[in-house]
PDB file of N, CA and C in Angstrom:
ATOM      1  N   MET A 199     177.396 381.695 129.897  1.00  0.00           N
ATOM      2  CA  MET A 199     177.407 380.944 128.657  1.00  0.00           C
ATOM      3  C   MET A 199     176.354 381.511 127.713  1.00  0.00           C
ATOM      4  N   LEU A 200     176.704 381.630 126.446  1.00  0.00           N
ATOM      5  CA  LEU A 200     175.782 382.169 125.456  1.00  0.00           C
ATOM      6  C   LEU A 200     174.700 381.157 125.116  1.00  0.00           C
ATOM      7  N   GLN A 201     173.497 381.666 124.958  1.00  0.00           N
ATOM      8  CA  GLN A 201     172.425 380.801 124.494  1.00  0.00           C
ATOM      9  C   GLN A 201     172.610 380.570 123.002  1.00  0.00           C
ATOM     10  N   LYS A 202     171.907 379.581 122.481  1.00  0.00           N
ATOM     11  CA  LYS A 202     172.068 379.232 121.071  1.00  0.00           C
ATOM     12  C   LYS A 202     171.729 380.409 120.166  1.00  0.00           C
ATOM     13  N   LYS A 203     170.651 381.126 120.453  1.00  0.00           N
ATOM     14  CA  LYS A 203     170.230 382.254 119.624  1.00  0.00           C
ATOM     15  C   LYS A 203     171.294 383.353 119.639  1.00  0.00           C
ATOM     16  N   ASP A 204     171.824 383.674 120.820  1.00  0.00           N
ATOM     17  CA  ASP A 204     172.862 384.695 120.930  1.00  0.00           C
ATOM     18  C   ASP A 204     174.119 384.289 120.169  1.00  0.00           C
ATOM     19  N   PHE A 205     174.479 383.022 120.251  1.00  0.00           N
ATOM     20  CA  PHE A 205     175.661 382.534 119.556  1.00  0.00           C
ATOM     21  C   PHE A 205     175.504 382.693 118.045  1.00  0.00           C
ATOM     22  N   LEU A 206     174.334 382.332 117.519  1.00  0.00           N
ATOM     23  CA  LEU A 206     174.094 382.461 116.082  1.00  0.00           C
ATOM     24  C   LEU A 206     174.109 383.919 115.652  1.00  0.00           C
ATOM     25  N   THR A 207     173.534 384.791 116.468  1.00  0.00           N
ATOM     26  CA  THR A 207     173.530 386.218 116.147  1.00  0.00           C
ATOM     27  C   THR A 207     174.950 386.759 116.106  1.00  0.00           C
ATOM     28  N   GLU A 208     175.755 386.414 117.093  1.00  0.00           N
ATOM     29  CA  GLU A 208     177.144 386.871 117.136  1.00  0.00           C
ATOM     30  C   GLU A 208     177.944 386.311 115.961  1.00  0.00           C
ATOM     31  N   THR A 209     177.699 385.058 115.616  1.00  0.00           N
ATOM     32  CA  THR A 209     178.404 384.450 114.487  1.00  0.00           C
ATOM     33  C   THR A 209     178.061 385.171 113.190  1.00  0.00           C
ATOM     34  N   ARG A 210     176.782 385.486 112.986  1.00  0.00           N
ATOM     35  CA  ARG A 210     176.374 386.211 111.776  1.00  0.00           C
ATOM     36  C   ARG A 210     177.012 387.591 111.723  1.00  0.00           C
ATOM     37  N   LYS A 211     177.087 388.279 112.856  1.00  0.00           N
ATOM     38  CA  LYS A 211     177.718 389.600 112.889  1.00  0.00           C
ATOM     39  C   LYS A 211     179.188 389.500 112.496  1.00  0.00           C
ATOM     40  N   GLU A 212     179.876 388.496 113.026  1.00  0.00           N
ATOM     41  CA  GLU A 212     181.284 388.305 112.685  1.00  0.00           C
ATOM     42  C   GLU A 212     181.454 387.992 111.206  1.00  0.00           C
ATOM     43  N   MET A 213     180.580 387.152 110.651  1.00  0.00           N
ATOM     44  CA  MET A 213     180.677 386.802 109.234  1.00  0.00           C
ATOM     45  C   MET A 213     180.450 388.030 108.362  1.00  0.00           C
ATOM     46  N   ASN A 214     179.467 388.866 108.705  1.00  0.00           N
ATOM     47  CA  ASN A 214     179.219 390.094 107.950  1.00  0.00           C
ATOM     48  C   ASN A 214     180.414 391.028 108.049  1.00  0.00           C
ATOM     49  N   TYR A 215     181.033 391.104 109.226  1.00  0.00           N
ATOM     50  CA  TYR A 215     182.203 391.950 109.429  1.00  0.00           C
ATOM     51  C   TYR A 215     183.346 391.498 108.521  1.00  0.00           C
ATOM     52  N   TYR A 216     183.638 390.194 108.530  1.00  0.00           N
ATOM     53  CA  TYR A 216     184.725 389.683 107.694  1.00  0.00           C
ATOM     54  C   TYR A 216     184.408 389.822 106.212  1.00  0.00           C
ATOM     55  N   PHE A 217     183.142 389.641 105.843  1.00  0.00           N
ATOM     56  CA  PHE A 217     182.750 389.810 104.439  1.00  0.00           C
ATOM     57  C   PHE A 217     183.016 391.240 103.992  1.00  0.00           C
ATOM     58  N   CYS A 218     182.666 392.219 104.840  1.00  0.00           N
ATOM     59  CA  CYS A 218     182.872 393.627 104.488  1.00  0.00           C
ATOM     60  C   CYS A 218     184.356 393.970 104.399  1.00  0.00           C
ATOM     61  N   ILE A 219     185.164 393.436 105.297  1.00  0.00           N
ATOM     62  CA  ILE A 219     186.591 393.750 105.311  1.00  0.00           C
ATOM     63  C   ILE A 219     187.312 393.094 104.134  1.00  0.00           C
ATOM     64  N   MET A 220     187.007 391.859 103.862  1.00  0.00           N
ATOM     65  CA  MET A 220     187.785 391.086 102.904  1.00  0.00           C
ATOM     66  C   MET A 220     187.241 391.161 101.480  1.00  0.00           C
ATOM     67  N   LYS A 221     186.183 391.907 101.264  1.00  0.00           N
ATOM     68  CA  LYS A 221     185.602 391.967  99.929  1.00  0.00           C
ATOM     69  C   LYS A 221     186.459 392.843  99.034  1.00  0.00           C
ATOM     70  N   LYS A 222     186.737 392.345  97.839  1.00  0.00           N
ATOM     71  CA  LYS A 222     187.586 393.066  96.889  1.00  0.00           C
ATOM     72  C   LYS A 222     186.880 393.154  95.547  1.00  0.00           C
ATOM     73  N   PHE A 223     186.775 394.371  95.040  1.00  0.00           N
ATOM     74  CA  PHE A 223     186.222 394.596  93.713  1.00  0.00           C
ATOM     75  C   PHE A 223     187.373 394.811  92.740  1.00  0.00           C
ATOM     76  N   LYS A 224     187.213 394.318  91.528  1.00  0.00           N
ATOM     77  CA  LYS A 224     188.212 394.544  90.484  1.00  0.00           C
ATOM     78  C   LYS A 224     187.490 394.856  89.187  1.00  0.00           C
ATOM     79  N   LEU A 225     188.024 395.822  88.454  1.00  0.00           N
ATOM     80  CA  LEU A 225     187.513 396.139  87.127  1.00  0.00           C
ATOM     81  C   LEU A 225     188.497 395.572  86.117  1.00  0.00           C
ATOM     82  N   LEU A 226     188.003 394.747  85.219  1.00  0.00           N
ATOM     83  CA  LEU A 226     188.848 394.093  84.226  1.00  0.00           C
ATOM     84  C   LEU A 226     188.427 394.537  82.830  1.00  0.00           C
ATOM     85  N   TYR A 227     189.370 394.504  81.904  1.00  0.00           N
ATOM     86  CA  TYR A 227     189.084 394.883  80.521  1.00  0.00           C
ATOM     87  C   TYR A 227     189.578 393.786  79.591  1.00  0.00           C
ATOM     88  N   GLU A 228     188.726 393.370  78.666  1.00  0.00           N
ATOM     89  CA  GLU A 228     189.108 392.369  77.677  1.00  0.00           C
ATOM     90  C   GLU A 228     189.281 393.061  76.329  1.00  0.00           C
ATOM     91  N   PRO A 229     190.518 393.215  75.859  1.00  0.00           N
ATOM     92  CA  PRO A 229     190.772 393.975  74.628  1.00  0.00           C
ATOM     93  C   PRO A 229     190.136 393.375  73.376  1.00  0.00           C
ATOM     94  N   SER A 230     190.086 392.049  73.276  1.00  0.00           N
ATOM     95  CA  SER A 230     189.569 391.441  72.045  1.00  0.00           C
ATOM     96  C   SER A 230     188.100 391.779  71.799  1.00  0.00           C
ATOM     97  N   SER A 231     187.310 391.830  72.862  1.00  0.00           N
ATOM     98  CA  SER A 231     185.893 392.182  72.704  1.00  0.00           C
ATOM     99  C   SER A 231     185.609 393.622  73.117  1.00  0.00           C
ATOM    100  N   GLU A 232     186.653 394.326  73.566  1.00  0.00           N
ATOM    101  CA  GLU A 232     186.517 395.707  74.047  1.00  0.00           C
ATOM    102  C   GLU A 232     185.401 395.810  75.089  1.00  0.00           C
ATOM    103  N   GLN A 233     185.479 394.948  76.088  1.00  0.00           N
ATOM    104  CA  GLN A 233     184.427 394.833  77.092  1.00  0.00           C
ATOM    105  C   GLN A 233     185.016 394.949  78.494  1.00  0.00           C
ATOM    106  N   PHE A 234     184.322 395.688  79.378  1.00  0.00           N
ATOM    107  CA  PHE A 234     184.700 395.775  80.785  1.00  0.00           C
ATOM    108  C   PHE A 234     183.932 394.729  81.583  1.00  0.00           C
ATOM    109  N   TYR A 235     184.577 394.222  82.622  1.00  0.00           N
ATOM    110  CA  TYR A 235     183.956 393.284  83.553  1.00  0.00           C
ATOM    111  C   TYR A 235     184.264 393.752  84.964  1.00  0.00           C
ATOM    112  N   VAL A 236     183.358 393.485  85.888  1.00  0.00           N
ATOM    113  CA  VAL A 236     183.602 393.785  87.296  1.00  0.00           C
ATOM    114  C   VAL A 236     183.522 392.461  88.053  1.00  0.00           C
ATOM    115  N   MET A 237     184.469 392.289  88.983  1.00  0.00           N
ATOM    116  CA  MET A 237     184.563 391.045  89.724  1.00  0.00           C
ATOM    117  C   MET A 237     184.579 391.344  91.218  1.00  0.00           C
ATOM    118  N   LEU A 238     183.888 390.509  91.974  1.00  0.00           N
ATOM    119  CA  LEU A 238     183.892 390.599  93.434  1.00  0.00           C
ATOM    120  C   LEU A 238     184.445 389.299  93.979  1.00  0.00           C
ATOM    121  N   LEU A 239     185.453 389.413  94.825  1.00  0.00           N
ATOM    122  CA  LEU A 239     186.001 388.264  95.529  1.00  0.00           C
ATOM    123  C   LEU A 239     185.876 388.520  97.021  1.00  0.00           C
ATOM    124  N   ALA A 240     185.240 387.611  97.712  1.00  0.00           N
ATOM    125  CA  ALA A 240     185.075 387.686  99.163  1.00  0.00           C
ATOM    126  C   ALA A 240     184.962 386.248  99.665  1.00  0.00           C
ATOM    127  N   PRO A 241     185.119 386.039 100.960  1.00  0.00           N
ATOM    128  CA  PRO A 241     184.996 384.679 101.487  1.00  0.00           C
ATOM    129  C   PRO A 241     183.643 384.063 101.129  1.00  0.00           C
ATOM    130  N   GLY A 242     183.668 382.972 100.390  1.00  0.00           N
ATOM    131  CA  GLY A 242     182.439 382.283 100.009  1.00  0.00           C
ATOM    132  C   GLY A 242     181.655 382.947  98.895  1.00  0.00           C
ATOM    133  N   THR A 243     182.217 383.971  98.268  1.00  0.00           N
ATOM    134  CA  THR A 243     181.497 384.710  97.234  1.00  0.00           C
ATOM    135  C   THR A 243     182.420 384.995  96.058  1.00  0.00           C
ATOM    136  N   GLU A 244     181.970 384.603  94.881  1.00  0.00           N
ATOM    137  CA  GLU A 244     182.668 384.938  93.640  1.00  0.00           C
ATOM    138  C   GLU A 244     181.612 385.397  92.650  1.00  0.00           C
ATOM    139  N   MET A 245     181.698 386.643  92.241  1.00  0.00           N
ATOM    140  CA  MET A 245     180.724 387.189  91.302  1.00  0.00           C
ATOM    141  C   MET A 245     181.479 387.879  90.172  1.00  0.00           C
ATOM    142  N   PHE A 246     181.058 387.609  88.950  1.00  0.00           N
ATOM    143  CA  PHE A 246     181.710 388.153  87.760  1.00  0.00           C
ATOM    144  C   PHE A 246     180.610 388.664  86.841  1.00  0.00           C
ATOM    145  N   PHE A 247     180.590 389.978  86.600  1.00  0.00           N
ATOM    146  CA  PHE A 247     179.527 390.600  85.824  1.00  0.00           C
ATOM    147  C   PHE A 247     180.107 391.383  84.652  1.00  0.00           C
ATOM    148  N   LYS A 248     179.372 391.408  83.551  1.00  0.00           N
ATOM    149  CA  LYS A 248     179.749 392.189  82.372  1.00  0.00           C
ATOM    150  C   LYS A 248     179.147 393.576  82.514  1.00  0.00           C
ATOM    151  N   VAL A 249     179.957 394.610  82.211  1.00  0.00           N
ATOM    152  CA  VAL A 249     179.508 395.999  82.330  1.00  0.00           C
ATOM    153  C   VAL A 249     179.011 396.471  80.968  1.00  0.00           C
ATOM    154  N   ASP A 250     177.834 397.090  80.950  1.00  0.00           N
ATOM    155  CA  ASP A 250     177.281 397.635  79.711  1.00  0.00           C
ATOM    156  C   ASP A 250     178.140 398.808  79.250  1.00  0.00           C
ATOM    157  N   GLN A 251     178.495 398.844  77.972  1.00  0.00           N
ATOM    158  CA  GLN A 251     179.389 399.882  77.450  1.00  0.00           C
ATOM    159  C   GLN A 251     178.747 401.264  77.480  1.00  0.00           C
ATOM    160  N   THR A 252     177.474 401.364  77.146  1.00  0.00           N
ATOM    161  CA  THR A 252     176.835 402.679  77.070  1.00  0.00           C
ATOM    162  C   THR A 252     176.394 403.190  78.428  1.00  0.00           C
ATOM    163  N   ASN A 253     176.044 402.278  79.340  1.00  0.00           N
ATOM    164  CA  ASN A 253     175.581 402.672  80.666  1.00  0.00           C
ATOM    165  C   ASN A 253     176.292 401.810  81.708  1.00  0.00           C
ATOM    166  N   PRO A 254     177.393 402.301  82.295  1.00  0.00           N
ATOM    167  CA  PRO A 254     178.180 401.483  83.225  1.00  0.00           C
ATOM    168  C   PRO A 254     177.430 401.033  84.476  1.00  0.00           C
ATOM    169  N   VAL A 255     176.281 401.638  84.755  1.00  0.00           N
ATOM    170  CA  VAL A 255     175.521 401.216  85.936  1.00  0.00           C
ATOM    171  C   VAL A 255     174.795 399.897  85.657  1.00  0.00           C
ATOM    172  N   MET A 256     174.596 399.564  84.400  1.00  0.00           N
ATOM    173  CA  MET A 256     173.927 398.315  84.032  1.00  0.00           C
ATOM    174  C   MET A 256     174.973 397.206  83.926  1.00  0.00           C
ATOM    175  N   ILE A 257     174.824 396.192  84.767  1.00  0.00           N
ATOM    176  CA  ILE A 257     175.731 395.055  84.692  1.00  0.00           C
ATOM    177  C   ILE A 257     174.896 393.790  84.542  1.00  0.00           C
ATOM    178  N   SER A 258     175.453 392.793  83.893  1.00  0.00           N
ATOM    179  CA  SER A 258     174.739 391.530  83.716  1.00  0.00           C
ATOM    180  C   SER A 258     175.627 390.375  84.165  1.00  0.00           C
ATOM    181  N   ARG A 259     175.003 389.410  84.784  1.00  0.00           N
ATOM    182  CA  ARG A 259     175.730 388.295  85.395  1.00  0.00           C
ATOM    183  C   ARG A 259     176.388 387.411  84.344  1.00  0.00           C
ATOM    184  N   VAL A 260     177.632 387.062  84.610  1.00  0.00           N
ATOM    185  CA  VAL A 260     178.347 386.073  83.813  1.00  0.00           C
ATOM    186  C   VAL A 260     178.536 384.824  84.674  1.00  0.00           C
ATOM    187  N   ILE A 261     179.119 385.015  85.862  1.00  0.00           N
ATOM    188  CA  ILE A 261     179.328 383.922  86.820  1.00  0.00           C
ATOM    189  C   ILE A 261     178.943 384.425  88.204  1.00  0.00           C
ATOM    190  N   GLU A 262     178.250 383.580  88.960  1.00  0.00           N
ATOM    191  CA  GLU A 262     177.892 383.963  90.333  1.00  0.00           C
ATOM    192  C   GLU A 262     177.879 382.723  91.208  1.00  0.00           C
ATOM    193  N   HIS A 263     178.777 382.697  92.174  1.00  0.00           N
ATOM    194  CA  HIS A 263     178.824 381.638  93.181  1.00  0.00           C
ATOM    195  C   HIS A 263     178.770 382.328  94.536  1.00  0.00           C
ATOM    196  N   ALA A 264     177.598 382.348  95.138  1.00  0.00           N
ATOM    197  CA  ALA A 264     177.451 383.039  96.420  1.00  0.00           C
ATOM    198  C   ALA A 264     176.206 382.538  97.132  1.00  0.00           C
ATOM    199  N   PHE A 265     176.226 382.657  98.441  1.00  0.00           N
ATOM    200  CA  PHE A 265     175.071 382.346  99.262  1.00  0.00           C
ATOM    201  C   PHE A 265     174.714 383.592 100.055  1.00  0.00           C
ATOM    202  N   PHE A 266     173.476 384.028  99.929  1.00  0.00           N
ATOM    203  CA  PHE A 266     173.007 385.203 100.647  1.00  0.00           C
ATOM    204  C   PHE A 266     171.809 384.819 101.506  1.00  0.00           C
ATOM    205  N   LYS A 267     171.611 385.586 102.579  1.00  0.00           N
ATOM    206  CA  LYS A 267     170.469 385.338 103.455  1.00  0.00           C
ATOM    207  C   LYS A 267     169.160 385.552 102.715  1.00  0.00           C
ATOM    208  N   ASP A 268     169.105 386.603 101.911  1.00  0.00           N
ATOM    209  CA  ASP A 268     167.894 386.910 101.151  1.00  0.00           C
ATOM    210  C   ASP A 268     168.262 387.702  99.904  1.00  0.00           C
ATOM    211  N   HIS A 269     167.276 387.957  99.054  1.00  0.00           N
ATOM    212  CA  HIS A 269     167.567 388.656  97.801  1.00  0.00           C
ATOM    213  C   HIS A 269     167.907 390.124  98.024  1.00  0.00           C
ATOM    214  N   HIS A 270     167.528 390.688  99.168  1.00  0.00           N
ATOM    215  CA  HIS A 270     167.878 392.084  99.456  1.00  0.00           C
ATOM    216  C   HIS A 270     169.389 392.233  99.656  1.00  0.00           C
ATOM    217  N   GLU A 271     169.983 391.267 100.333  1.00  0.00           N
ATOM    218  CA  GLU A 271     171.434 391.304 100.553  1.00  0.00           C
ATOM    219  C   GLU A 271     172.170 391.202  99.219  1.00  0.00           C
ATOM    220  N   ARG A 272     171.702 390.325  98.345  1.00  0.00           N
ATOM    221  CA  ARG A 272     172.309 390.198  97.016  1.00  0.00           C
ATOM    222  C   ARG A 272     172.156 391.502  96.239  1.00  0.00           C
ATOM    223  N   GLY A 273     170.996 392.118  96.339  1.00  0.00           N
ATOM    224  CA  GLY A 273     170.750 393.386  95.653  1.00  0.00           C
ATOM    225  C   GLY A 273     171.707 394.480  96.101  1.00  0.00           C
ATOM    226  N   LYS A 274     172.001 394.514  97.399  1.00  0.00           N
ATOM    227  CA  LYS A 274     172.948 395.506  97.918  1.00  0.00           C
ATOM    228  C   LYS A 274     174.346 395.288  97.343  1.00  0.00           C
ATOM    229  N   VAL A 275     174.765 394.035  97.269  1.00  0.00           N
ATOM    230  CA  VAL A 275     176.096 393.726  96.744  1.00  0.00           C
ATOM    231  C   VAL A 275     176.173 394.079  95.260  1.00  0.00           C
ATOM    232  N   VAL A 276     175.133 393.757  94.501  1.00  0.00           N
ATOM    233  CA  VAL A 276     175.118 394.089  93.072  1.00  0.00           C
ATOM    234  C   VAL A 276     175.131 395.603  92.887  1.00  0.00           C
ATOM    235  N   ALA A 277     174.406 396.333  93.737  1.00  0.00           N
ATOM    236  CA  ALA A 277     174.409 397.800  93.658  1.00  0.00           C
ATOM    237  C   ALA A 277     175.807 398.354  93.939  1.00  0.00           C
ATOM    238  N   GLU A 278     176.517 397.760  94.900  1.00  0.00           N
ATOM    239  CA  GLU A 278     177.898 398.179  95.179  1.00  0.00           C
ATOM    240  C   GLU A 278     178.795 397.918  93.974  1.00  0.00           C
ATOM    241  N   MET A 279     178.589 396.783  93.313  1.00  0.00           N
ATOM    242  CA  MET A 279     179.387 396.466  92.126  1.00  0.00           C
ATOM    243  C   MET A 279     179.107 397.462  91.007  1.00  0.00           C
ATOM    244  N   GLU A 280     177.842 397.836  90.834  1.00  0.00           N
ATOM    245  CA  GLU A 280     177.477 398.818  89.807  1.00  0.00           C
ATOM    246  C   GLU A 280     178.135 400.163  90.083  1.00  0.00           C
ATOM    247  N   GLU A 281     178.076 400.594  91.339  1.00  0.00           N
ATOM    248  CA  GLU A 281     178.675 401.879  91.721  1.00  0.00           C
ATOM    249  C   GLU A 281     180.192 401.850  91.527  1.00  0.00           C
ATOM    250  N   PHE A 282     180.817 400.740  91.912  1.00  0.00           N
ATOM    251  CA  PHE A 282     182.259 400.600  91.731  1.00  0.00           C
ATOM    252  C   PHE A 282     182.634 400.688  90.254  1.00  0.00           C
ATOM    253  N   ALA A 283     181.909 399.967  89.406  1.00  0.00           N
ATOM    254  CA  ALA A 283     182.194 399.986  87.965  1.00  0.00           C
ATOM    255  C   ALA A 283     182.034 401.391  87.403  1.00  0.00           C
ATOM    256  N   LYS A 284     180.994 402.081  87.819  1.00  0.00           N
ATOM    257  CA  LYS A 284     180.748 403.441  87.327  1.00  0.00           C
ATOM    258  C   LYS A 284     181.901 404.372  87.711  1.00  0.00           C
ATOM    259  N   LYS A 285     182.318 404.323  88.982  1.00  0.00           N
ATOM    260  CA  LYS A 285     183.406 405.191  89.450  1.00  0.00           C
ATOM    261  C   LYS A 285     184.717 404.896  88.727  1.00  0.00           C
ATOM    262  N   GLU A 286     185.037 403.615  88.565  1.00  0.00           N
ATOM    263  CA  GLU A 286     186.302 403.248  87.930  1.00  0.00           C
ATOM    264  C   GLU A 286     186.325 403.636  86.454  1.00  0.00           C
ATOM    265  N   ILE A 287     185.225 403.460  85.760  1.00  0.00           N
ATOM    266  CA  ILE A 287     185.174 403.832  84.343  1.00  0.00           C
ATOM    267  C   ILE A 287     185.253 405.345  84.196  1.00  0.00           C
ATOM    268  N   GLU A 288     184.614 406.083  85.119  1.00  0.00           N
ATOM    269  CA  GLU A 288     184.724 407.548  85.087  1.00  0.00           C
ATOM    270  C   GLU A 288     186.172 407.984  85.315  1.00  0.00           C
ATOM    271  N   LYS A 289     186.882 407.307  86.226  1.00  0.00           N
ATOM    272  CA  LYS A 289     188.295 407.623  86.457  1.00  0.00           C
ATOM    273  C   LYS A 289     189.107 407.404  85.184  1.00  0.00           C
ATOM    274  N   LEU A 290     188.836 406.300  84.496  1.00  0.00           N
ATOM    275  CA  LEU A 290     189.562 406.005  83.258  1.00  0.00           C
ATOM    276  C   LEU A 290     189.260 407.038  82.178  1.00  0.00           C
ATOM    277  N   GLN A 291     188.007 407.452  82.066  1.00  0.00           N
ATOM    278  CA  GLN A 291     187.626 408.432  81.049  1.00  0.00           C
ATOM    279  C   GLN A 291     188.218 409.801  81.349  1.00  0.00           C
ATOM    280  N   ASP A 292     188.300 410.166  82.625  1.00  0.00           N
ATOM    281  CA  ASP A 292     188.890 411.452  82.998  1.00  0.00           C
ATOM    282  C   ASP A 292     190.392 411.466  82.739  1.00  0.00           C
ATOM    283  N   GLY A 293     191.022 410.300  82.788  1.00  0.00           N
ATOM    284  CA  GLY A 293     192.460 410.209  82.566  1.00  0.00           C
ATOM    285  C   GLY A 293     192.858 410.371  81.110  1.00  0.00           C
ATOM    286  N   PHE A 294     191.921 410.152  80.196  1.00  0.00           N
ATOM    287  CA  PHE A 294     192.247 410.244  78.765  1.00  0.00           C
ATOM    288  C   PHE A 294     191.976 411.606  78.220  1.00  0.00           C
TER     289      PHE A 294
END
């Protein structure tokens, strides 16, 4: 039988695994304001950030509903969103 500490550790590992698998990034464009947005949807996490037009790596929070263990985990997710936005905007620019 698992001890309480082992059970919690295993549960956290499973939650991190499902978060990584089920996380979806989307790049959205609003024509009226000519603005890009990046969105993250994952179990228990909804984040919606505005992408800076001149520097796609700079994003600013619009909506954020999420629970993280610490601010480092949140920082990693925001960094992933920044990288995703940068790559997607570069793909769009190369296509034109």
